[in-house]
Coordinates of C-alpha atoms in Angstrom, one line a residue:
M1 CA -26.3 -12.3 -10.4
T2 CA -24.7 -14.3 -13.5
D3 CA -21.0 -14.9 -13.6
H4 CA -20.4 -12.3 -16.7
R5 CA -21.7 -9.9 -14.0
L6 CA -19.6 -10.9 -11.3
A7 CA -16.5 -10.3 -13.6
N8 CA -17.4 -6.9 -14.6
L9 CA -17.6 -6.1 -11.3
G10 CA -14.4 -7.7 -10.7
L11 CA -15.8 -10.0 -8.1
P12 CA -14.4 -13.4 -7.9
Y13 CA -17.4 -14.6 -5.5
S14 CA -21.2 -14.4 -5.8
R15 CA -22.5 -12.4 -4.0
P16 CA -23.5 -12.9 0.3
A17 CA -26.3 -14.4 0.8
T18 CA -27.4 -11.4 3.5
P19 CA -26.4 -8.4 1.2
G20 CA -28.7 -6.1 4.3
A21 CA -26.4 -7.5 6.5
H22 CA -24.1 -4.7 5.7
L23 CA -26.0 -2.0 7.1
H24 CA -25.6 -3.1 10.2
T25 CA -21.6 -4.1 9.5
Q26 CA -19.8 -2.2 11.9
I27 CA -15.9 -1.2 10.5
G28 CA -13.4 0.0 12.1
W29 CA -9.7 1.1 10.3
I30 CA -6.3 1.2 11.6
G31 CA -3.9 3.2 10.2
L32 CA -4.2 6.5 8.2
G33 CA -1.0 7.1 6.0
Q34 CA -0.3 7.7 2.7
M35 CA -2.5 4.7 1.7
G36 CA -5.3 4.3 5.0
Y37 CA -5.9 7.7 4.7
Y38 CA -7.8 7.6 1.1
M39 CA -8.7 3.8 1.4
A40 CA -10.4 4.5 4.9
R41 CA -12.0 8.1 3.5
N42 CA -13.4 6.4 0.2
L43 CA -14.8 3.5 2.3
S44 CA -16.8 5.5 4.4
K45 CA -18.6 6.8 1.5
R46 CA -19.4 3.9 0.0
V47 CA -23.5 2.5 -0.2
T48 CA -25.2 -0.3 0.4
P49 CA -26.2 -2.5 -2.6
F50 CA -29.7 -0.9 -1.5
G51 CA -28.1 2.7 -2.1
S52 CA -28.5 3.2 2.1
Q53 CA -25.8 4.7 4.1
P54 CA -24.3 1.8 6.7
L55 CA -23.2 2.8 9.8
P56 CA -20.0 5.3 10.0
L57 CA -16.5 3.7 10.1
R58 CA -14.5 3.6 13.3
V59 CA -10.5 5.3 13.0
W60 CA -7.9 5.2 15.3
N61 CA -4.8 6.4 14.3
R62 CA -1.3 7.2 16.4
T63 CA -1.3 10.3 15.5
I64 CA -4.8 11.3 16.0
E65 CA -4.3 14.3 14.5
K66 CA -5.0 12.0 10.9
A67 CA -7.9 10.9 12.5
E68 CA -9.2 14.2 13.1
K69 CA -8.7 15.8 9.5
L70 CA -10.8 12.8 7.8
Q71 CA -13.8 13.2 10.5
K72 CA -13.6 17.0 9.6
Q73 CA -13.3 16.6 6.1
L74 CA -16.3 13.7 6.1
G75 CA -18.1 14.5 9.2
K76 CA -19.5 12.7 12.0
E77 CA -21.6 10.9 10.1
L78 CA -19.3 9.4 8.0
I79 CA -16.4 9.1 10.3
V80 CA -15.8 7.8 14.4
V81 CA -12.7 9.3 16.3
A82 CA -11.8 5.8 18.4
K83 CA -10.1 6.6 21.5
D84 CA -7.7 3.5 21.1
I85 CA -7.5 0.1 19.8
E86 CA -9.2 -1.2 22.5
E87 CA -12.1 0.6 21.2
I88 CA -11.7 -1.0 17.6
V89 CA -11.5 -4.2 18.6
L90 CA -14.0 -4.6 21.0
T91 CA -16.9 -2.6 18.7
C92 CA -16.1 -4.0 15.2
D93 CA -16.9 -6.2 13.0
V94 CA -14.2 -6.1 10.5
I95 CA -10.8 -4.7 11.7
I96 CA -9.1 -3.4 8.2
T97 CA -5.3 -2.8 9.0
N98 CA -3.0 -0.1 7.4
L99 CA 0.0 0.3 8.2
S100 CA 4.4 0.9 7.6
N101 CA 6.5 -2.0 8.6
D102 CA 6.5 -5.6 9.7
D103 CA 7.5 -4.5 13.1
V104 CA 4.5 -2.4 13.3
V105 CA 1.7 -4.8 12.0
K106 CA 2.8 -7.4 14.5
E107 CA 2.7 -4.9 17.5
I108 CA -0.9 -3.9 16.4
Y109 CA -2.2 -7.7 15.9
E110 CA -0.6 -8.7 19.3
Q111 CA -2.3 -5.8 21.3
C112 CA -5.6 -6.9 19.6
A113 CA -5.3 -10.2 20.4
R114 CA -4.7 -9.2 24.0
Y115 CA -7.9 -7.1 24.1
L116 CA -9.8 -10.1 22.9
R117 CA -8.8 -12.5 24.9
L118 CA -10.0 -11.1 28.1
A119 CA -13.4 -10.0 26.0
P120 CA -14.1 -12.9 23.7
P121 CA -16.4 -12.1 21.1
V122 CA -19.4 -13.3 20.7
K123 CA -19.7 -13.0 17.0
N124 CA -17.6 -13.4 14.0
K125 CA -15.1 -10.6 13.5
I126 CA -13.0 -10.8 10.2
F127 CA -9.4 -8.8 10.7
V128 CA -8.1 -7.5 6.9
E129 CA -4.3 -6.6 6.7
T130 CA -3.8 -4.2 3.8
S131 CA -0.1 -4.0 4.0
T132 CA 2.9 -4.4 2.3
I133 CA 4.9 -7.5 4.8
L134 CA 7.0 -10.7 4.6
P135 CA 4.9 -14.2 4.1
R136 CA 5.2 -15.8 7.1
L137 CA 4.8 -13.0 9.3
S138 CA 1.0 -13.2 7.5
G139 CA 1.3 -16.9 8.8
E140 CA 2.1 -15.7 12.2
L141 CA -1.0 -13.0 11.9
D142 CA -3.4 -16.2 11.4
S143 CA -2.0 -18.3 13.2
L144 CA -3.1 -15.4 16.3
V145 CA -5.7 -14.1 14.9
S146 CA -7.3 -18.2 14.1
G147 CA -6.8 -19.0 18.2
L148 CA -9.5 -16.5 19.0
A149 CA -13.0 -17.1 19.3
H150 CA -15.1 -16.5 16.3
C151 CA -12.2 -14.8 14.7
H152 CA -11.4 -14.8 11.3
Y153 CA -7.8 -14.0 9.2
I154 CA -7.7 -12.3 5.4
S155 CA -4.2 -11.9 3.9
C156 CA -5.2 -8.5 1.7
P157 CA -2.5 -6.5 -0.2
V158 CA -3.0 -3.9 -2.8
F159 CA -2.0 -2.6 -5.7
G160 CA -1.2 1.3 -6.5
R161 CA 0.5 5.0 -5.3
P162 CA -1.7 7.0 -3.0
N163 CA -3.1 9.1 -6.1
V164 CA -4.4 5.5 -7.4
A165 CA -5.9 5.0 -3.9
D166 CA -7.3 8.1 -3.9
K167 CA -9.4 7.5 -7.0
A168 CA -10.6 4.4 -5.5
Q169 CA -8.6 1.9 -8.3
L170 CA -6.9 -0.3 -6.4
L171 CA -6.1 -4.0 -7.5
I172 CA -6.4 -5.9 -4.6
V173 CA -5.6 -9.2 -3.5
M174 CA -7.3 -11.7 -1.0
A175 CA -5.8 -15.3 0.4
G176 CA -7.7 -16.9 3.4
E177 CA -11.2 -18.2 4.6
Y178 CA -13.4 -18.2 1.7
R179 CA -16.8 -16.5 3.3
S180 CA -15.1 -14.1 4.9
K181 CA -13.1 -12.9 1.7
K182 CA -16.8 -12.6 0.3
E183 CA -17.8 -10.3 2.7
V184 CA -14.7 -8.1 2.5
A185 CA -14.5 -8.2 -1.5
Y186 CA -18.4 -6.5 -1.7
L187 CA -17.3 -4.1 1.0
L188 CA -14.4 -3.1 -1.1
V189 CA -15.1 -3.5 -3.9
P190 CA -16.0 -1.1 -5.7
A191 CA -15.6 1.6 -2.6
V192 CA -12.1 0.9 -2.4
G193 CA -10.4 -1.0 -5.8
R194 CA -11.5 -2.2 -8.7
K195 CA -10.9 -6.1 -8.6
V196 CA -10.0 -8.8 -6.2
I197 CA -7.7 -11.2 -7.3
D198 CA -8.2 -14.4 -5.3
L199 CA -4.8 -16.6 -4.4
G200 CA -7.0 -19.3 -2.2
E201 CA -6.9 -20.1 1.2
N202 CA -3.2 -20.1 1.9
V203 CA -2.1 -16.7 3.5
E204 CA 1.3 -16.2 2.7
K205 CA 0.3 -16.7 -1.4
A206 CA -1.4 -12.9 -0.9
P207 CA 2.3 -11.3 0.1
T208 CA 4.2 -13.4 -2.0
F209 CA 2.0 -12.0 -4.6
K210 CA 2.0 -8.1 -4.3
L211 CA 6.0 -9.2 -3.8
L212 CA 6.2 -10.6 -6.8
G213 CA 4.0 -7.5 -8.4
N214 CA 6.1 -5.2 -6.9
S215 CA 9.5 -6.8 -7.7
M216 CA 8.5 -6.3 -11.7
I217 CA 7.4 -2.7 -11.1
L218 CA 11.0 -1.9 -9.3
G219 CA 13.1 -3.6 -12.1
A220 CA 11.5 -2.1 -14.5
V221 CA 12.1 1.8 -12.4
E222 CA 15.4 0.8 -12.1
V223 CA 15.7 -0.4 -16.0
I224 CA 14.4 3.4 -16.7
A225 CA 16.1 5.6 -14.4
E226 CA 19.6 4.2 -16.3
A227 CA 18.1 4.9 -19.2
F228 CA 17.3 8.5 -18.1
T229 CA 21.0 8.7 -17.1
L230 CA 22.7 7.4 -19.7
G231 CA 20.5 9.5 -22.3
D232 CA 21.8 12.4 -20.1
K233 CA 25.5 11.5 -20.9
A234 CA 24.6 11.0 -24.4
G235 CA 22.9 14.4 -24.6
I236 CA 18.9 13.6 -25.4
E237 CA 16.6 15.9 -23.3
A238 CA 14.5 13.9 -20.8
G239 CA 11.7 14.4 -22.5
R240 CA 12.3 12.5 -25.2
I241 CA 13.1 9.6 -23.5
N242 CA 10.0 10.0 -21.8
D243 CA 8.0 10.3 -25.0
L244 CA 9.8 6.9 -25.8
I245 CA 8.7 5.2 -22.6
G246 CA 5.3 6.3 -23.0
E247 CA 5.1 4.8 -27.4
I248 CA 7.4 1.3 -26.1
L249 CA 6.3 0.8 -22.5
P250 CA 2.6 2.7 -22.4
A251 CA 1.5 1.4 -18.2
P252 CA 0.2 4.1 -16.9
G253 CA 2.4 3.3 -13.5
L254 CA 5.4 3.3 -15.0
M255 CA 4.9 6.2 -17.3
G256 CA 3.8 8.1 -14.3
Y257 CA 7.3 6.9 -12.4
A258 CA 9.3 8.4 -15.8
D259 CA 7.3 11.4 -16.0
R260 CA 8.2 11.9 -11.9
M261 CA 11.9 11.1 -13.1
A262 CA 11.7 13.4 -16.2
R263 CA 11.3 16.3 -14.1
D264 CA 13.1 15.4 -11.2
D265 CA 10.2 15.2 -9.5
Y266 CA 11.0 12.9 -6.2
D267 CA 8.7 14.0 -3.7
G268 CA 7.7 11.3 -1.8
V269 CA 5.1 13.0 0.5
D270 CA 2.2 12.0 -1.7
G271 CA 4.4 9.1 -3.6
F272 CA 5.4 5.9 -2.5
S273 CA 8.4 6.8 -0.2
L274 CA 12.2 5.6 -0.6
D275 CA 11.9 4.1 2.8
G276 CA 8.8 1.9 1.8
G277 CA 10.7 0.8 -1.9
I278 CA 14.0 -0.5 0.6
K279 CA 11.7 -2.6 2.8
D280 CA 10.3 -4.1 0.1
A281 CA 13.1 -4.5 -1.8
S282 CA 14.4 -6.3 1.4
H283 CA 11.1 -8.6 1.6
I284 CA 11.6 -9.5 -2.1
R285 CA 15.3 -10.3 -1.7
H286 CA 14.8 -12.7 1.3
L287 CA 11.9 -14.5 -0.7
T288 CA 14.5 -15.1 -3.7
A289 CA 17.0 -16.4 -1.1
K290 CA 14.3 -18.4 0.4
Y291 CA 13.0 -20.3 -2.4
D292 CA 17.1 -20.2 -4.3
A293 CA 15.0 -17.7 -7.3
P294 CA 18.2 -15.6 -8.2
M295 CA 17.0 -11.7 -9.1
P296 CA 19.9 -9.7 -9.8
M297 CA 18.0 -6.3 -11.2
I298 CA 16.4 -6.4 -7.3
D299 CA 19.8 -6.9 -5.7
I300 CA 21.2 -3.5 -8.1
A301 CA 17.7 -1.6 -7.5
H302 CA 18.0 -2.4 -3.2
Q303 CA 21.7 -0.9 -3.8
R304 CA 20.3 2.2 -6.0
L305 CA 18.0 2.9 -3.0
I306 CA 20.4 2.7 0.3
T307 CA 22.8 4.9 -2.3
A308 CA 19.9 8.0 -2.6
R309 CA 19.1 7.5 1.4
A310 CA 22.3 8.0 2.0
I311 CA 22.5 11.1 0.0
H312 CA 19.5 12.6 1.1
T313 CA 20.9 11.7 4.5
T314 CA 24.0 13.6 4.0
Q315 CA 22.1 16.4 2.6
K316 CA 20.1 16.8 6.2
E317 CA 22.6 16.7 8.0
E318 CA 24.1 19.5 5.6
G319 CA 20.9 21.2 5.7
T320 CA 21.3 21.1 1.4
Q321 CA 18.1 18.9 1.1
S322 CA 15.5 20.2 -0.6
L323 CA 12.8 17.2 0.2
D324 CA 12.1 16.2 3.0
V325 CA 10.9 12.9 1.7
L326 CA 11.6 10.8 -1.4
D327 CA 9.9 8.9 -3.6
W328 CA 11.4 5.4 -4.5
T329 CA 11.9 6.7 -7.7
A330 CA 14.6 8.7 -6.4
L331 CA 16.6 5.7 -6.8
I332 CA 17.9 7.1 -10.2
A333 CA 20.2 8.8 -7.9
G334 CA 22.5 6.1 -7.7
S335 CA 23.4 5.6 -11.1
R336 CA 23.3 9.2 -11.5
V337 CA 26.3 9.4 -9.3
A338 CA 28.1 6.7 -11.0
A339 CA 27.8 8.6 -13.9
G340 CA 30.0 11.5 -12.6
L341 CA 26.2 13.3 -12.5
D342 CA 24.3 15.2 -9.8
P343 CA 22.2 12.9 -8.1
F344 CA 18.6 14.4 -8.0
H345 CA 19.0 17.5 -10.5
S346 CA 19.5 16.7 -14.0
R347 CA 18.7 20.7 -14.7
K348 CA 22.0 21.5 -12.6
D349 CA 24.3 19.0 -15.0
K350 CA 22.8 20.9 -18.0
A351 CA 23.6 24.4 -16.6
V352 CA 27.1 23.7 -15.8
V353 CA 27.8 22.5 -19.7
E354 CA 26.3 25.9 -20.5
E355 CA 28.0 27.8 -18.3
A356 CA 31.4 26.4 -19.7

C-alpha cells in the first residue's frame, strides 16, 4: 500500500506483515464507562481486511451489568463476558483498558501483573492504555508491563466525547514500541477512530500530548462560558452568542459545548463529566508546575469546575438538584455566580426580569 493511501486511512504505519493474523488475535477489553462502552462496541463489530469476522471481544467491567448489556445488544458471537480480570489477562493477546482515573488504572495493571507473574505468557501480549492519566503513571505502567515475559505496553489516549466515540471518529494518540503500535493501529482504525498520531517510543509523550489538547479545549470552554455570562448581563440572547461562536470559532467540538451552554444543558450522563474535567485540569496543572510553564486560564477553569461541583453537592444535600451528573460545561456556574446570576439556569434570570 502506498504512503498516500496510508495517509488517507489515517495510519502512519505500513500494514503489518501478516494482517490475516488479526483473525486469530484475541482482544480483551477492561472498562465500559461512557467512552469505553462505545469503543468496545465498535471494536467488536470490526471486520478484517478480508471481510471475515474475527474472534469475539472478551470484556470485563466492575459492574457486570454493563458487560451483559453490551452482550445483549450485540450477541454472543461478538461479545464474551469474562468472569474476572484474570480471564482477560490469561486468555487475550491484546488487552485494552479504558478507566476512570489514575488510581483505578494503577490498581488494574498491578492485578494484571500479579496474574502474569504466576502464569508467564509464552507469546506476545500487548497492553493498550486509552485513559487520560498523568504521564509519569504511563512510565510506571511501561516499566511494570515490560518487566513481564513477552509483554509490551502502548500508551494510547484518545480525543473525543462519547458521541464521537459512538461514531468511531476518535483521534488516537500512540507512544511505545513500534511493532506493537502498528498492530494495535490496524485494530483500532477505522473500527474505533479515524486517525493515529504517533508520538514515538517514549510512552510519557502520548498522555502529555492528550493533556495539552485538553488544556486548549478547557481554556476555550472557559472563555465561551465567560462570554455567555457577559452576554446575559448585557441582555444579549444566548442563541445570538451561539450563532456568533459558529461564525468565528467554527470548531465542531467547541460549537457542541457552546450549544450546551446556550440551552442550559449540563447533563453529564452522555457527556464529559465535571469530575473528569477536574481530574484533567489537575493533571494539566501538575505539568505546568513540573515544567515551569504557567497556564493561568487552566487555573481559572480549575477553580470554576470546583465551584460548580461545590454548588451541585450543596444542591444534592438539599434535594434541589436537577441532574445527577454534571457535564464539564457546568463550569459556567462559577462565572455566573460571580456575576450575580443563577448558576445553571439563565432562563430563571430572564423570568425574574420579566416579572419585575
